[in-house]
Amino acid sequence: VIEGGDNSCVVASGVAAINAAMLAFLKAGDHVLVSDGVYGPTRSFCDIFLKRFQVETTYYDPCISAEDLQLLFRPNTKVLFMESPSSLTFELHDFAALASEAHKKGAAV
């Protein structure tokens, strides 16, 4: 038994978990900020699947500062997606600073 797991969702893979998490927060017309160092299938999900549903994706440098990140937010930005360390290249995000900016803008992290 998982403590507090009564509202959880079990999926078959990490990619399925990422897709489910994004779809929980995104709808047609929304914008998502995604680290440029994400796992290839996550990039494909954004570039193909989300695009088909009119969700726009902007990729950002995994080493971006919070100040530069805030310039990428739009009124319809709903999600900031971080993957750290980045897939294959292993850059590390400043989670606290980037998440703080996202929350100021009302976006989920």
mmCIF file of C-alpha atoms in Angstrom:
data_model
loop_
_atom_site.group_PDB
_atom_site.id
_atom_site.type_symbol
_atom_site.label_atom_id
_atom_site.label_comp_id
_atom_site.label_asym_id
_atom_site.label_seq_id
_atom_site.Cartn_x
_atom_site.Cartn_y
_atom_site.Cartn_z
ATOM 1 C CA VAL A 1 0.000 0.000 0.000
ATOM 2 C CA ILE A 2 1.336 3.425 -0.937
ATOM 3 C CA GLU A 3 0.685 6.033 1.725
ATOM 4 C CA GLY A 4 -1.400 8.848 0.238
ATOM 5 C CA GLY A 5 -1.633 6.956 -3.053
ATOM 6 C CA ASP A 6 -5.427 6.972 -3.293
ATOM 7 C CA ASN A 7 -5.245 9.690 -5.986
ATOM 8 C CA SER A 8 -2.347 8.200 -7.910
ATOM 9 C CA CYS A 9 -2.163 6.866 -11.448
ATOM 10 C CA VAL A 10 -0.015 3.920 -12.499
ATOM 11 C CA VAL A 11 1.476 3.917 -16.000
ATOM 12 C CA ALA A 12 3.666 1.488 -17.897
ATOM 13 C CA SER A 13 6.679 3.717 -18.540
ATOM 14 C CA GLY A 14 8.386 7.004 -17.796
ATOM 15 C CA VAL A 15 7.290 8.405 -21.150
ATOM 16 C CA ALA A 16 3.682 7.516 -20.365
ATOM 17 C CA ALA A 17 4.035 9.285 -17.011
ATOM 18 C CA ILE A 18 5.407 12.429 -18.677
ATOM 19 C CA ASN A 19 2.677 12.421 -21.320
ATOM 20 C CA ALA A 20 -0.063 11.934 -18.720
ATOM 21 C CA ALA A 21 1.325 14.719 -16.537
ATOM 22 C CA MET A 22 1.459 17.176 -19.443
ATOM 23 C CA LEU A 23 -2.018 16.260 -20.659
ATOM 24 C CA ALA A 24 -3.393 16.864 -17.167
ATOM 25 C CA PHE A 25 -2.490 20.553 -17.471
ATOM 26 C CA LEU A 26 -2.611 21.345 -21.215
ATOM 27 C CA LYS A 27 -5.434 21.995 -23.653
ATOM 28 C CA ALA A 28 -5.754 23.396 -27.170
ATOM 29 C CA GLY A 29 -4.306 26.893 -27.407
ATOM 30 C CA ASP A 30 -1.886 26.469 -24.497
ATOM 31 C CA HIS A 31 1.884 26.898 -24.494
ATOM 32 C CA VAL A 32 4.462 24.699 -22.758
ATOM 33 C CA LEU A 33 8.120 25.434 -21.994
ATOM 34 C CA VAL A 34 10.283 22.320 -22.310
ATOM 35 C CA SER A 35 13.967 21.870 -21.579
ATOM 36 C CA ASP A 36 15.952 21.398 -24.787
ATOM 37 C CA GLY A 37 17.721 18.417 -23.218
ATOM 38 C CA VAL A 38 14.642 16.210 -22.817
ATOM 39 C CA TYR A 39 14.457 12.543 -23.696
ATOM 40 C CA GLY A 40 13.811 12.064 -27.430
ATOM 41 C CA PRO A 41 10.346 10.503 -27.084
ATOM 42 C CA THR A 42 9.245 13.456 -24.933
ATOM 43 C CA ARG A 43 10.367 15.836 -27.685
ATOM 44 C CA SER A 44 8.433 13.767 -30.239
ATOM 45 C CA PHE A 45 5.340 13.888 -28.030
ATOM 46 C CA CYS A 46 5.562 17.681 -27.955
ATOM 47 C CA ASP A 47 6.466 18.163 -31.616
ATOM 48 C CA ILE A 48 3.917 15.737 -33.036
ATOM 49 C CA PHE A 49 1.128 14.899 -30.595
ATOM 50 C CA LEU A 50 0.743 18.204 -28.751
ATOM 51 C CA LYS A 51 1.150 20.179 -31.975
ATOM 52 C CA ARG A 52 -1.783 18.256 -33.497
ATOM 53 C CA PHE A 53 -3.891 19.585 -30.640
ATOM 54 C CA GLN A 54 -2.712 23.197 -31.085
ATOM 55 C CA VAL A 55 -0.416 23.180 -28.055
ATOM 56 C CA GLU A 56 2.741 25.156 -28.831
ATOM 57 C CA THR A 57 6.103 24.090 -27.417
ATOM 58 C CA THR A 58 9.108 26.340 -26.837
ATOM 59 C CA TYR A 59 12.400 24.652 -25.975
ATOM 60 C CA TYR A 60 14.800 26.422 -23.623
ATOM 61 C CA ASP A 61 18.459 25.922 -22.733
ATOM 62 C CA PRO A 62 18.710 23.600 -19.705
ATOM 63 C CA CYS A 63 21.205 26.018 -18.130
ATOM 64 C CA ILE A 64 18.953 29.075 -18.562
ATOM 65 C CA SER A 65 18.771 31.605 -15.748
ATOM 66 C CA ALA A 66 15.464 32.400 -14.081
ATOM 67 C CA GLU A 67 15.715 35.937 -15.442
ATOM 68 C CA ASP A 68 16.041 34.702 -19.027
ATOM 69 C CA LEU A 69 13.369 32.065 -18.553
ATOM 70 C CA GLN A 70 10.782 34.645 -17.506
ATOM 71 C CA LEU A 71 11.126 36.237 -20.962
ATOM 72 C CA LEU A 72 9.847 33.016 -22.576
ATOM 73 C CA PHE A 73 6.571 32.921 -20.667
ATOM 74 C CA ARG A 74 3.409 33.900 -22.501
ATOM 75 C CA PRO A 75 -0.063 34.563 -21.135
ATOM 76 C CA ASN A 76 -1.056 31.035 -22.260
ATOM 77 C CA THR A 77 1.997 29.223 -20.812
ATOM 78 C CA LYS A 78 0.589 26.509 -18.564
ATOM 79 C CA VAL A 79 3.533 24.165 -17.946
ATOM 80 C CA LEU A 80 7.269 24.417 -17.348
ATOM 81 C CA PHE A 81 8.786 20.987 -17.989
ATOM 82 C CA MET A 82 12.243 20.275 -16.587
ATOM 83 C CA GLU A 83 14.325 17.120 -16.871
ATOM 84 C CA SER A 84 17.438 17.149 -14.770
ATOM 85 C CA PRO A 85 19.941 15.929 -15.433
ATOM 86 C CA SER A 86 19.166 16.381 -19.096
ATOM 87 C CA SER A 87 18.901 13.234 -21.163
ATOM 88 C CA LEU A 88 22.234 12.303 -22.754
ATOM 89 C CA THR A 89 24.001 15.635 -22.018
ATOM 90 C CA PHE A 90 23.432 15.764 -18.231
ATOM 91 C CA GLU A 91 22.983 19.531 -17.699
ATOM 92 C CA LEU A 92 21.463 20.429 -14.337
ATOM 93 C CA HIS A 93 18.592 22.883 -13.959
ATOM 94 C CA ASP A 94 18.339 25.400 -11.144
ATOM 95 C CA PHE A 95 15.047 23.827 -10.046
ATOM 96 C CA ALA A 96 14.278 26.230 -7.217
ATOM 97 C CA ALA A 97 14.815 29.392 -9.271
ATOM 98 C CA LEU A 98 13.045 28.133 -12.406
ATOM 99 C CA ALA A 99 10.109 26.697 -10.474
ATOM 100 C CA SER A 100 9.754 29.966 -8.596
ATOM 101 C CA GLU A 101 9.471 31.870 -11.896
ATOM 102 C CA ALA A 102 6.918 29.390 -13.221
ATOM 103 C CA HIS A 103 4.800 29.666 -10.106
ATOM 104 C CA LYS A 104 4.898 33.486 -10.291
ATOM 105 C CA LYS A 105 3.442 33.147 -13.797
ATOM 106 C CA GLY A 106 0.810 30.632 -12.690
ATOM 107 C CA ALA A 107 2.347 27.683 -14.550
ATOM 108 C CA ALA A 108 2.587 24.113 -13.306
ATOM 109 C CA VAL A 109 6.055 22.584 -12.941
#
